[in-house]
CSV table of C-alpha atoms in Angstrom, one decimal:
chain,number,residue,atom,x,y,z
A,20,UNK,CA,77.2,1.3,3.6
A,21,UNK,CA,77.7,2.4,-0.1
A,22,UNK,CA,80.8,4.0,-2.0
A,23,UNK,CA,80.4,7.8,-1.5
A,24,UNK,CA,81.7,8.8,-4.7
A,25,UNK,CA,79.6,6.5,-6.8
A,26,UNK,CA,76.5,7.0,-4.8
A,27,UNK,CA,77.0,10.5,-5.9
A,28,UNK,CA,77.8,10.0,-9.5
A,29,UNK,CA,74.5,8.1,-9.4
A,30,UNK,CA,72.7,10.9,-8.2
A,31,UNK,CA,73.8,13.4,-10.0
A,32,UNK,CA,73.2,11.7,-13.4
A,33,UNK,CA,69.6,10.8,-11.8
A,34,UNK,CA,69.4,14.9,-11.7
A,35,UNK,CA,69.9,14.8,-15.0
A,36,UNK,CA,67.9,11.8,-16.6
A,37,UNK,CA,65.4,12.8,-18.9
A,38,UNK,CA,61.6,12.3,-18.3
A,39,UNK,CA,62.2,12.2,-14.3
A,40,UNK,CA,61.3,16.0,-14.0
A,41,UNK,CA,65.0,16.0,-11.4
A,42,UNK,CA,66.5,18.9,-13.2
A,43,UNK,CA,63.7,21.3,-11.7
A,44,UNK,CA,62.9,21.5,-8.1
A,45,UNK,CA,59.7,19.8,-7.5
A,46,UNK,CA,58.1,22.6,-5.5
A,47,UNK,CA,58.7,25.9,-7.2
A,48,UNK,CA,60.5,25.1,-10.0
A,49,UNK,CA,64.0,26.4,-9.6
A,50,UNK,CA,66.5,24.8,-12.1
A,51,UNK,CA,69.4,22.9,-11.1
A,52,UNK,CA,68.2,21.8,-7.2
A,53,UNK,CA,71.0,20.4,-5.3
A,54,UNK,CA,69.2,19.2,-2.4
A,55,UNK,CA,66.5,16.2,-2.3
A,56,UNK,CA,63.7,15.0,0.6
A,57,UNK,CA,64.7,11.4,0.8
A,58,UNK,CA,61.6,10.8,2.9
A,59,UNK,CA,59.7,11.7,0.2
A,60,UNK,CA,61.7,11.0,-2.9
A,61,UNK,CA,62.1,14.3,-4.6
A,62,UNK,CA,65.0,16.8,-6.0
A,63,UNK,CA,64.4,20.2,-4.4
A,64,UNK,CA,66.4,23.6,-4.8
A,65,UNK,CA,68.0,25.4,-1.3
A,66,UNK,CA,64.9,27.7,-0.4
A,67,UNK,CA,62.5,24.8,-0.4
A,68,UNK,CA,64.8,22.6,1.7
A,69,UNK,CA,64.6,24.7,4.5
A,70,UNK,CA,60.7,24.9,4.5
A,71,UNK,CA,60.9,21.1,4.2
A,72,UNK,CA,63.5,20.7,7.0
A,73,UNK,CA,61.2,22.3,9.4
A,74,UNK,CA,58.5,19.4,8.9
A,75,UNK,CA,60.3,16.4,9.7
A,76,UNK,CA,57.6,14.1,10.2
A,77,UNK,CA,56.6,14.6,6.3
A,78,UNK,CA,60.1,15.2,5.1
A,79,UNK,CA,63.6,14.9,5.9
A,80,UNK,CA,66.4,16.3,3.4
A,81,UNK,CA,70.1,15.9,2.5
A,82,UNK,CA,72.7,18.0,0.3
A,83,UNK,CA,73.2,15.8,-3.1
A,84,UNK,CA,76.8,17.1,-3.4
A,85,UNK,CA,77.9,17.0,0.2
A,86,UNK,CA,75.9,14.7,2.4
A,87,UNK,CA,76.8,11.0,2.6
A,88,UNK,CA,73.8,8.8,0.6
A,89,UNK,CA,73.4,4.9,1.7
A,90,UNK,CA,72.8,2.9,-1.4
A,91,UNK,CA,68.9,2.3,-0.1
A,92,UNK,CA,68.0,5.7,-0.1
A,93,UNK,CA,70.0,6.3,-3.5
A,94,UNK,CA,67.5,3.3,-4.3
A,95,UNK,CA,64.6,5.0,-3.3
A,96,UNK,CA,65.4,8.1,-5.0
A,97,UNK,CA,65.9,6.3,-8.5
A,98,UNK,CA,62.2,4.4,-7.9
A,99,UNK,CA,60.6,8.0,-7.5
A,100,UNK,CA,61.7,11.4,-8.7
A,101,UNK,CA,60.2,14.3,-9.2
A,102,UNK,CA,57.1,13.6,-12.1
A,103,UNK,CA,56.2,10.4,-10.4
A,104,UNK,CA,55.7,12.0,-6.5
A,105,UNK,CA,54.0,15.3,-8.4
A,106,UNK,CA,51.6,12.9,-10.1
A,107,UNK,CA,50.4,11.8,-6.8
A,108,UNK,CA,50.6,14.6,-4.4
A,109,UNK,CA,49.4,17.0,-7.3
A,110,UNK,CA,46.6,14.9,-9.1
A,111,UNK,CA,44.3,17.4,-8.7
A,112,UNK,CA,45.4,20.8,-7.8
A,113,UNK,CA,42.5,23.1,-8.8
A,114,UNK,CA,43.1,25.8,-11.5
A,115,UNK,CA,42.6,28.7,-9.4
A,116,UNK,CA,45.0,27.6,-6.8
A,117,UNK,CA,48.3,29.5,-7.2
A,118,UNK,CA,51.6,27.2,-7.6
A,119,UNK,CA,54.5,29.0,-6.8
A,120,UNK,CA,57.6,30.1,-8.6
A,121,UNK,CA,61.1,30.5,-7.6
A,122,UNK,CA,61.4,33.7,-7.4
A,123,UNK,CA,58.1,34.1,-5.1
A,124,UNK,CA,58.0,34.7,-1.3
A,125,UNK,CA,58.7,32.1,1.3
A,126,UNK,CA,55.1,32.3,2.5
A,127,UNK,CA,53.7,30.7,-0.5
A,128,UNK,CA,56.4,27.9,-0.9
A,129,UNK,CA,56.0,27.0,2.8
A,130,UNK,CA,52.0,26.5,2.0
A,131,UNK,CA,52.0,25.1,-0.9
A,132,UNK,CA,54.8,22.5,0.5
A,133,UNK,CA,52.3,22.2,3.6
A,134,UNK,CA,49.4,21.5,1.6
A,135,UNK,CA,50.7,18.9,-0.9
A,136,UNK,CA,52.5,16.6,1.4
A,137,UNK,CA,51.2,17.5,5.3
A,138,UNK,CA,47.0,18.2,4.3
A,139,UNK,CA,47.7,15.8,1.3
A,140,UNK,CA,44.9,18.1,-0.3
A,141,UNK,CA,45.6,17.4,-4.2
A,142,UNK,CA,45.6,13.3,-3.9
A,143,UNK,CA,43.8,11.6,-6.1
A,144,UNK,CA,41.8,9.8,-3.6
A,145,UNK,CA,41.2,12.8,-1.4
A,146,UNK,CA,38.3,14.4,-0.6
A,147,UNK,CA,36.3,16.1,-3.1
A,148,UNK,CA,37.9,19.6,-3.7
A,149,UNK,CA,35.6,22.6,-4.1
A,150,UNK,CA,36.0,26.3,-4.8
A,151,UNK,CA,36.4,28.0,-2.1
A,152,UNK,CA,32.7,30.0,-2.4
A,153,UNK,CA,32.1,32.8,0.3
A,154,UNK,CA,34.6,33.7,3.1
A,155,UNK,CA,34.7,35.9,5.9
A,156,UNK,CA,37.4,37.1,8.2
A,157,UNK,CA,39.9,39.9,10.1
A,158,UNK,CA,42.7,41.1,8.2
A,159,UNK,CA,45.0,44.0,9.2
A,160,UNK,CA,45.0,46.4,6.9
A,161,UNK,CA,47.0,49.8,6.4
A,162,UNK,CA,45.7,52.9,7.0
A,163,UNK,CA,45.3,55.1,3.9
A,164,UNK,CA,46.3,58.5,5.8
A,165,UNK,CA,49.1,56.3,8.1
A,166,UNK,CA,51.2,53.7,8.8
A,167,UNK,CA,49.1,52.3,11.3
A,168,UNK,CA,47.8,48.4,11.3
A,169,UNK,CA,44.1,48.0,12.1
A,170,UNK,CA,41.7,45.0,12.1
A,171,UNK,CA,39.4,44.9,9.6
A,172,UNK,CA,36.3,42.3,8.8
A,173,UNK,CA,36.8,41.5,5.4
A,174,UNK,CA,34.1,39.4,3.6
A,175,UNK,CA,34.0,37.8,0.2
A,176,UNK,CA,30.7,37.1,-1.7
A,177,UNK,CA,32.1,35.0,-4.9
A,178,UNK,CA,28.8,34.1,-6.7
A,179,UNK,CA,28.1,38.2,-6.4
A,180,UNK,CA,31.7,39.0,-7.5
A,181,UNK,CA,32.3,41.3,-4.7
A,182,UNK,CA,35.0,41.9,-1.9
A,183,UNK,CA,33.9,43.8,0.7
A,184,UNK,CA,35.9,45.3,4.1
A,185,UNK,CA,34.3,47.0,7.3
A,186,UNK,CA,35.8,49.0,9.9
A,187,UNK,CA,35.4,47.9,13.9
A,188,UNK,CA,32.0,49.7,14.3
A,189,UNK,CA,29.4,47.2,14.3
A,190,UNK,CA,26.2,48.6,12.6
A,191,UNK,CA,27.5,50.2,9.6
A,192,UNK,CA,27.4,49.5,6.1
A,193,UNK,CA,31.2,48.4,4.6
A,194,UNK,CA,34.0,50.8,4.3
A,195,UNK,CA,34.3,50.0,0.4
A,196,UNK,CA,32.6,47.4,-1.8
A,197,UNK,CA,35.2,46.1,-4.5
A,198,UNK,CA,34.2,44.3,-7.7
A,199,UNK,CA,36.1,41.1,-8.3
A,200,UNK,CA,36.2,42.3,-12.3
A,201,UNK,CA,38.6,45.2,-11.3
A,202,UNK,CA,40.6,43.3,-8.4
A,203,UNK,CA,44.2,42.1,-8.2
A,204,UNK,CA,46.1,40.4,-5.4
A,205,UNK,CA,49.9,39.9,-5.2
A,206,UNK,CA,52.4,39.1,-2.2
A,207,UNK,CA,54.5,42.5,-1.3
A,208,UNK,CA,56.3,41.0,1.9
A,209,UNK,CA,59.0,43.2,1.5
A,210,UNK,CA,57.4,46.3,0.4
A,211,UNK,CA,54.7,45.7,3.2
A,212,UNK,CA,57.5,45.0,6.0
A,213,UNK,CA,55.7,41.6,6.8
A,214,UNK,CA,55.8,38.2,5.6
A,215,UNK,CA,52.9,37.6,5.3
A,216,UNK,CA,51.9,40.8,3.4
A,217,UNK,CA,49.5,40.9,0.5
A,218,UNK,CA,48.4,43.9,-1.6
A,219,UNK,CA,45.3,44.0,-3.0
A,220,UNK,CA,44.5,46.3,-5.8
A,221,UNK,CA,41.6,47.6,-8.0
A,222,UNK,CA,39.9,50.6,-9.8
A,223,UNK,CA,38.2,53.2,-7.9
A,224,UNK,CA,37.0,56.4,-10.0
A,225,UNK,CA,39.5,56.3,-12.4
A,226,UNK,CA,42.3,55.4,-10.0
A,227,UNK,CA,44.3,52.5,-9.0
A,228,UNK,CA,43.3,52.0,-5.4
A,229,UNK,CA,45.8,49.7,-3.0
A,230,UNK,CA,45.3,47.9,0.6
A,231,UNK,CA,48.1,46.6,2.2
A,232,UNK,CA,47.0,43.4,4.3
A,233,UNK,CA,48.5,41.0,6.6
A,234,UNK,CA,47.4,37.8,8.7
A,235,UNK,CA,49.4,36.1,11.4
A,236,UNK,CA,48.5,33.1,10.0
A,237,UNK,CA,50.8,31.9,7.1
A,238,UNK,CA,47.7,29.1,5.9
A,239,UNK,CA,44.9,31.8,6.3
A,240,UNK,CA,46.8,34.6,4.4
A,241,UNK,CA,47.3,32.2,1.4
A,242,UNK,CA,43.8,30.9,1.9
A,243,UNK,CA,42.6,34.5,1.3
A,244,UNK,CA,44.7,34.8,-1.7
A,245,UNK,CA,43.3,31.8,-3.6
A,246,UNK,CA,39.8,32.2,-2.4
A,247,UNK,CA,40.3,35.7,-4.3
A,248,UNK,CA,41.8,33.8,-7.1
A,249,UNK,CA,38.9,31.5,-7.3
A,250,UNK,CA,36.3,34.0,-7.5
A,251,UNK,CA,38.5,35.7,-10.4
A,252,UNK,CA,38.1,32.5,-12.4
A,253,UNK,CA,34.8,32.4,-12.1
A,254,UNK,CA,34.3,35.7,-13.3
A,255,UNK,CA,36.9,35.3,-16.1
A,256,UNK,CA,34.9,32.1,-16.9
A,257,UNK,CA,31.6,34.4,-17.4
A,258,UNK,CA,33.2,37.1,-19.1
A,259,UNK,CA,35.0,35.0,-21.6
A,260,UNK,CA,33.1,31.8,-22.2
A,261,UNK,CA,34.5,31.4,-25.7
A,262,UNK,CA,38.0,31.0,-24.2
A,263,UNK,CA,39.8,27.6,-22.4
A,264,UNK,CA,40.5,27.4,-18.6
A,265,UNK,CA,43.9,27.6,-19.7
A,266,UNK,CA,44.2,30.9,-21.1
A,267,UNK,CA,42.1,32.2,-18.6
A,268,UNK,CA,44.4,31.0,-15.8
A,269,UNK,CA,47.2,33.4,-16.3
A,270,UNK,CA,44.6,36.5,-15.9
A,271,UNK,CA,43.5,35.6,-12.4
A,272,UNK,CA,45.9,37.8,-10.7
A,273,UNK,CA,49.4,39.1,-11.7
A,274,UNK,CA,53.2,40.4,-10.3
A,275,UNK,CA,54.6,43.7,-10.9
A,276,UNK,CA,57.3,42.8,-13.3
A,277,UNK,CA,59.5,45.5,-12.1
A,278,UNK,CA,59.4,48.1,-9.2
A,279,UNK,CA,61.3,50.6,-7.6
A,280,UNK,CA,62.7,54.1,-7.3
A,281,UNK,CA,63.4,56.3,-9.9
A,282,UNK,CA,63.3,60.0,-10.8
A,283,UNK,CA,60.9,61.7,-13.3
A,284,UNK,CA,60.7,64.9,-14.3
A,285,UNK,CA,57.6,66.7,-15.7
A,286,UNK,CA,56.4,67.7,-19.1
A,287,UNK,CA,57.7,71.3,-19.0
A,288,UNK,CA,61.5,70.3,-17.8
A,289,UNK,CA,60.5,70.2,-14.4
A,290,UNK,CA,63.0,69.8,-11.6
A,291,UNK,CA,63.5,65.6,-11.2
A,292,UNK,CA,61.6,64.2,-8.3
A,293,UNK,CA,61.7,60.8,-6.6
A,294,UNK,CA,58.7,58.0,-7.2
A,295,UNK,CA,57.9,55.2,-6.3
A,296,UNK,CA,57.4,53.0,-10.0
A,297,UNK,CA,55.5,49.4,-10.5
A,298,UNK,CA,55.2,48.4,-14.0
A,299,UNK,CA,51.8,46.2,-14.6
A,300,UNK,CA,52.5,43.9,-17.6
A,301,UNK,CA,49.0,42.7,-18.0
A,302,UNK,CA,47.3,46.2,-18.1
A,303,UNK,CA,50.5,47.7,-20.1
A,304,UNK,CA,50.9,50.6,-17.4
A,305,UNK,CA,53.8,51.9,-15.4
A,306,UNK,CA,52.2,53.4,-12.2
A,307,UNK,CA,54.3,55.9,-10.5
A,308,UNK,CA,53.4,56.8,-6.2
A,309,UNK,CA,55.4,59.4,-4.1
A,310,UNK,CA,55.8,56.5,-1.7
A,311,UNK,CA,55.6,52.5,-1.8
A,312,UNK,CA,52.8,52.0,0.3
A,313,UNK,CA,50.5,55.0,-1.3
A,314,UNK,CA,46.9,54.3,-1.2
A,315,UNK,CA,46.5,55.9,-4.8
A,316,UNK,CA,49.1,56.3,-7.7
A,317,UNK,CA,50.0,59.7,-8.6
A,318,UNK,CA,49.7,59.2,-12.1
A,319,UNK,CA,50.7,56.2,-15.2
A,320,UNK,CA,51.9,55.9,-18.1
A,321,UNK,CA,50.1,53.7,-20.9
A,322,UNK,CA,52.6,51.5,-23.1
A,323,UNK,CA,51.0,50.9,-26.7
A,324,UNK,CA,53.2,49.5,-29.1
A,325,UNK,CA,55.6,50.5,-31.7
A,326,UNK,CA,53.2,50.5,-34.7
A,327,UNK,CA,51.4,52.9,-32.5
A,328,UNK,CA,53.8,55.1,-32.1
A,329,UNK,CA,55.5,54.2,-28.7
A,330,UNK,CA,59.2,53.8,-28.2
A,331,UNK,CA,61.8,53.0,-25.1
A,332,UNK,CA,65.1,55.1,-25.2
A,333,UNK,CA,68.0,54.7,-23.5
A,334,UNK,CA,69.2,57.6,-21.7
A,335,UNK,CA,67.9,61.2,-21.6
A,336,UNK,CA,66.9,63.5,-24.6
A,337,UNK,CA,69.7,65.8,-25.2
A,338,UNK,CA,69.8,68.9,-22.9
A,339,UNK,CA,68.2,67.1,-19.8
A,340,UNK,CA,70.4,66.1,-17.1
A,341,UNK,CA,69.1,64.3,-13.8
A,342,UNK,CA,69.6,65.7,-10.3
A,343,UNK,CA,71.2,63.3,-8.7
A,344,UNK,CA,71.0,60.3,-10.8
A,345,UNK,CA,72.7,59.9,-14.4
A,346,UNK,CA,71.8,56.7,-15.9
A,347,UNK,CA,68.3,57.6,-17.8
A,348,UNK,CA,65.3,56.4,-20.2
A,349,UNK,CA,62.9,57.6,-22.1
A,350,UNK,CA,59.2,56.6,-22.8
A,351,UNK,CA,58.1,58.2,-25.8
A,352,UNK,CA,54.1,58.1,-26.5
A,353,UNK,CA,52.1,59.7,-28.8
A,354,UNK,CA,51.2,62.4,-26.8
A,355,UNK,CA,54.4,63.3,-24.8
A,356,UNK,CA,58.1,62.3,-23.6
A,357,UNK,CA,58.1,60.5,-20.3
A,358,UNK,CA,62.0,61.2,-18.9
A,359,UNK,CA,63.4,59.0,-15.9
A,360,UNK,CA,66.6,58.4,-14.5
A,361,UNK,CA,67.8,55.1,-12.3
A,362,UNK,CA,70.1,54.9,-9.1
A,363,UNK,CA,72.0,52.8,-11.3
A,364,UNK,CA,73.1,51.3,-14.7
A,365,UNK,CA,72.0,47.9,-13.4
A,366,UNK,CA,68.7,49.5,-12.4
A,367,UNK,CA,68.6,51.1,-15.9
A,368,UNK,CA,69.4,48.0,-17.7
A,369,UNK,CA,66.4,45.9,-15.7
A,370,UNK,CA,63.8,48.9,-16.3
A,371,UNK,CA,64.6,49.1,-20.3
A,372,UNK,CA,64.6,45.3,-20.7
A,373,UNK,CA,61.0,45.0,-18.7
A,374,UNK,CA,59.7,47.7,-20.3
A,375,UNK,CA,60.9,46.7,-23.9
A,376,UNK,CA,59.2,43.5,-23.1
A,377,UNK,CA,55.5,45.0,-22.7
A,378,UNK,CA,56.5,47.4,-25.7
A,379,UNK,CA,57.0,44.7,-28.4
A,380,UNK,CA,54.3,42.1,-27.0
A,381,UNK,CA,51.5,42.7,-29.0
A,382,UNK,CA,48.2,44.6,-27.6
A,383,UNK,CA,45.3,42.3,-26.6
A,384,UNK,CA,41.3,43.5,-27.0
A,385,UNK,CA,42.0,43.7,-23.4
A,386,UNK,CA,44.8,46.3,-23.5
A,387,UNK,CA,42.2,48.4,-25.6
A,388,UNK,CA,39.7,47.9,-23.2
A,389,UNK,CA,42.2,48.8,-20.1
A,390,UNK,CA,43.7,51.7,-22.2
A,391,UNK,CA,40.2,53.4,-22.3
A,392,UNK,CA,39.0,52.8,-18.8
A,393,UNK,CA,42.1,54.1,-17.4
A,394,UNK,CA,41.6,57.5,-18.8
A,395,UNK,CA,38.3,57.5,-17.6
A,396,UNK,CA,35.8,57.4,-20.9
A,397,UNK,CA,33.9,54.3,-19.7
A,398,UNK,CA,31.4,54.1,-16.7
A,399,UNK,CA,31.4,51.0,-14.8
A,400,UNK,CA,27.7,51.1,-13.5
A,401,UNK,CA,25.9,48.1,-13.8
A,402,UNK,CA,22.1,48.6,-14.4
A,403,UNK,CA,19.5,46.1,-13.2
A,404,UNK,CA,16.6,47.1,-15.9
A,405,UNK,CA,13.6,44.4,-16.8
A,406,UNK,CA,14.0,42.7,-19.9
A,407,UNK,CA,11.0,42.5,-21.7
A,408,UNK,CA,11.7,43.1,-25.2
A,409,UNK,CA,14.5,42.3,-28.1
A,410,UNK,CA,17.4,40.9,-27.1
A,411,UNK,CA,15.7,39.4,-23.6
A,412,UNK,CA,17.4,35.6,-24.7
A,413,UNK,CA,20.8,37.0,-25.0
A,414,UNK,CA,20.9,40.0,-22.6
A,415,UNK,CA,19.5,37.9,-19.5
A,416,UNK,CA,22.0,35.3,-19.5
A,417,UNK,CA,23.7,37.6,-16.5
A,418,UNK,CA,26.4,39.1,-18.9
A,419,UNK,CA,26.6,42.5,-21.1
A,420,UNK,CA,29.1,42.4,-24.1
A,421,UNK,CA,31.9,44.5,-24.8
A,422,UNK,CA,31.4,44.9,-29.2
A,423,UNK,CA,34.0,46.5,-30.8
A,424,UNK,CA,33.1,47.1,-34.8
A,425,UNK,CA,35.1,48.8,-37.1
A,426,UNK,CA,34.1,49.3,-40.9
A,427,UNK,CA,36.5,47.4,-43.0
A,428,UNK,CA,36.0,43.8,-44.6
A,429,UNK,CA,39.5,42.8,-43.7
A,430,UNK,CA,38.6,42.4,-40.2
A,431,UNK,CA,35.6,39.8,-40.6
A,432,UNK,CA,37.9,36.9,-40.0
A,433,UNK,CA,39.5,38.3,-37.4
A,434,UNK,CA,36.1,38.5,-35.4
A,435,UNK,CA,35.6,34.8,-35.8
A,436,UNK,CA,38.9,34.0,-35.0
A,437,UNK,CA,38.3,36.2,-31.6
A,438,UNK,CA,34.8,35.2,-30.9
A,439,UNK,CA,33.3,32.0,-32.7
A,440,UNK,CA,30.1,32.9,-30.9
A,441,UNK,CA,29.7,35.9,-33.2
A,442,UNK,CA,28.2,34.1,-35.6
A,443,UNK,CA,25.6,32.3,-33.2
A,444,UNK,CA,23.8,35.6,-31.3
A,445,UNK,CA,20.9,37.4,-32.6
A,446,UNK,CA,23.0,40.0,-34.7
A,447,UNK,CA,25.1,37.6,-36.1
A,448,UNK,CA,24.2,38.9,-39.7
A,449,UNK,CA,24.5,42.6,-38.7
A,450,UNK,CA,27.8,41.9,-36.7
A,451,UNK,CA,29.0,40.1,-40.1
A,452,UNK,CA,28.0,43.1,-42.0
A,453,UNK,CA,29.7,45.9,-39.7
A,454,UNK,CA,32.8,43.5,-38.7
A,455,UNK,CA,33.6,42.9,-35.2
A,456,UNK,CA,36.7,43.5,-34.0
A,457,UNK,CA,36.6,41.8,-30.9
A,458,UNK,CA,33.7,40.4,-28.6
A,459,UNK,CA,33.7,40.5,-24.9
A,460,UNK,CA,31.2,39.4,-22.3
A,461,UNK,CA,32.0,41.3,-18.9
A,462,UNK,CA,29.6,39.8,-15.4
A,463,UNK,CA,27.3,42.0,-14.4
A,464,UNK,CA,23.9,42.1,-12.2
A,465,UNK,CA,21.3,39.9,-13.4
A,466,UNK,CA,21.1,42.0,-16.5
A,467,UNK,CA,23.9,43.8,-18.0
A,468,UNK,CA,25.0,46.7,-20.4
A,469,UNK,CA,25.7,46.9,-23.8
A,470,UNK,CA,28.6,48.7,-25.3
A,471,UNK,CA,29.4,49.6,-29.0
A,472,UNK,CA,32.6,51.5,-30.2
A,473,UNK,CA,32.4,52.4,-33.9
A,474,UNK,CA,35.7,53.8,-35.3
A,475,UNK,CA,34.7,56.1,-38.1
A,476,UNK,CA,30.7,57.5,-38.7
A,477,UNK,CA,28.7,55.3,-40.3
A,478,UNK,CA,25.0,54.7,-40.2
A,479,UNK,CA,23.5,51.2,-39.3
A,480,UNK,CA,20.4,49.5,-39.3
A,481,UNK,CA,19.6,46.6,-37.1
A,482,UNK,CA,18.4,43.4,-38.3
A,483,UNK,CA,14.7,43.7,-39.3
A,484,UNK,CA,13.8,40.5,-37.6
A,485,UNK,CA,14.6,41.9,-34.1
A,486,UNK,CA,11.8,44.7,-34.4
A,487,UNK,CA,14.2,47.2,-33.7
A,488,UNK,CA,13.4,50.7,-35.3
A,489,UNK,CA,15.7,53.2,-36.6
A,490,UNK,CA,15.6,56.6,-36.2
A,491,UNK,CA,18.7,59.2,-37.3
A,492,UNK,CA,17.5,61.9,-35.0
A,493,UNK,CA,20.5,61.9,-33.2
A,494,UNK,CA,22.8,63.3,-36.0
A,495,UNK,CA,25.3,61.8,-38.5
A,496,UNK,CA,26.0,58.4,-38.1
A,497,UNK,CA,24.4,58.6,-34.4
A,498,UNK,CA,21.7,55.5,-34.9
A,499,UNK,CA,18.9,55.6,-32.5
A,500,UNK,CA,17.4,52.4,-31.5
A,501,UNK,CA,13.8,52.3,-29.9
A,502,UNK,CA,11.7,48.8,-28.6
A,503,UNK,CA,9.8,49.4,-25.9
A,504,UNK,CA,12.3,49.8,-23.4
A,505,UNK,CA,15.2,49.7,-25.4
A,506,UNK,CA,17.5,52.7,-26.4
A,507,UNK,CA,21.0,53.6,-27.5
A,508,UNK,CA,22.3,56.6,-25.8
A,509,UNK,CA,25.3,58.1,-27.3
A,510,UNK,CA,28.9,59.6,-26.1
A,511,UNK,CA,31.8,60.7,-27.8
A,512,UNK,CA,35.0,59.6,-27.4
A,513,UNK,CA,38.1,62.1,-27.4
A,514,UNK,CA,38.9,61.4,-30.6
A,515,UNK,CA,35.9,63.4,-32.9
A,516,UNK,CA,35.5,60.8,-35.5
A,517,UNK,CA,34.6,57.9,-33.0
A,518,UNK,CA,31.7,57.3,-31.0
A,519,UNK,CA,30.9,55.6,-28.0
A,520,UNK,CA,27.4,54.2,-27.7
A,521,UNK,CA,25.9,52.6,-24.8
A,522,UNK,CA,22.3,51.0,-25.2
A,523,UNK,CA,20.5,50.4,-21.8
A,524,UNK,CA,17.4,48.5,-21.1
A,525,UNK,CA,14.9,50.8,-18.9
């Protein structure tokens, strides 16, 4: 038997000891854990201790402050600790695998803990881990027009970058075919009303489409979630080959930074109406719905930067009053003001903090693309032509490229920083002349589509060594490029001085 107070003091010192990782929960990262698994030798938070308690064969827990600790157990904790144990059980966690954080739902934490300690999936001497690849199975899906959940067959084709789901009727085609490039998945257990509830979101005809699904098995729904993440990472690696994996992982899936009810009014001081709002910080969009489980959003507000004329104000514009809720906020965009009221001042502060975090975050090239796509300016079809001329060596890689050019010598160095590959592909001299603001590759089918977006009107001649001919037949600043089966088509954007040119291979 050891001295109770002395051992408690040793444990509290061990929690704060540098280089041990003990100051945060070994499973979810919650700071200041008060519990420990004395069978594994790790310090964990209260929530994760509840999961460990359900699996006594692999873990046994004690409170650091309330339970009695024997000398031998304290010695065991001293010789182990969070970082040492994590190095053993998390030696080979795949990049696509979602590691839960402190505010994540219980099913994610439970399956992460079981995968680590019970199934030992990530140990260095374990079997080789390969991406999930294709997956097929049944999930319970909420009906679009009613609240009934029905069993639907889902098929994930990772290589093709597609997710399909089917109704129960045999012999029919898929009800929906979803591109992985437009897909997001996030657990929304409280909103769906199921501890295994998953929300799958994708773009459909310029709108955001929501699917709400669940499975009775926690392992099955988390395996589906990670399979979707694996397919998304595969897409991102093809789309952005110049970026390291560490920068792609945060883009795989995302949670909404803030959700909840607010009241909003229209542009002509219409009566305030209660709506459900969801803030997507990655795409800088505030989506609003009539009800939390609606299949489609009623509208969305793009939140740009201060420099572009966007702002967030506390309170309501002069002369405007809410119906039932008085704590207001206003989003200012170059086009109009969006006015909202929140149910409490606490909710108002949380919304202001979340919205301003997005406002003050620098826009990325993806945000510029997302804004344009959300307004329906860019079509999403991916043609499958036969390449026999010109850019075969580049486009036949299975990717297309998004190229944004701006007539400004100041952007030349930015182009090289954004994508060093600019200097390597066949049009490098042309790109250096026209100055590419950023480049991105978007996976399509076997072949792809090349997009140009010229800000301002400018006559351009393609590199002569590609054998492409310039023809001024499309009007001022609109080049026509021909080479056998290649042609450049143009389509005006909203701004009259801008041109969106789509070059396809026929």
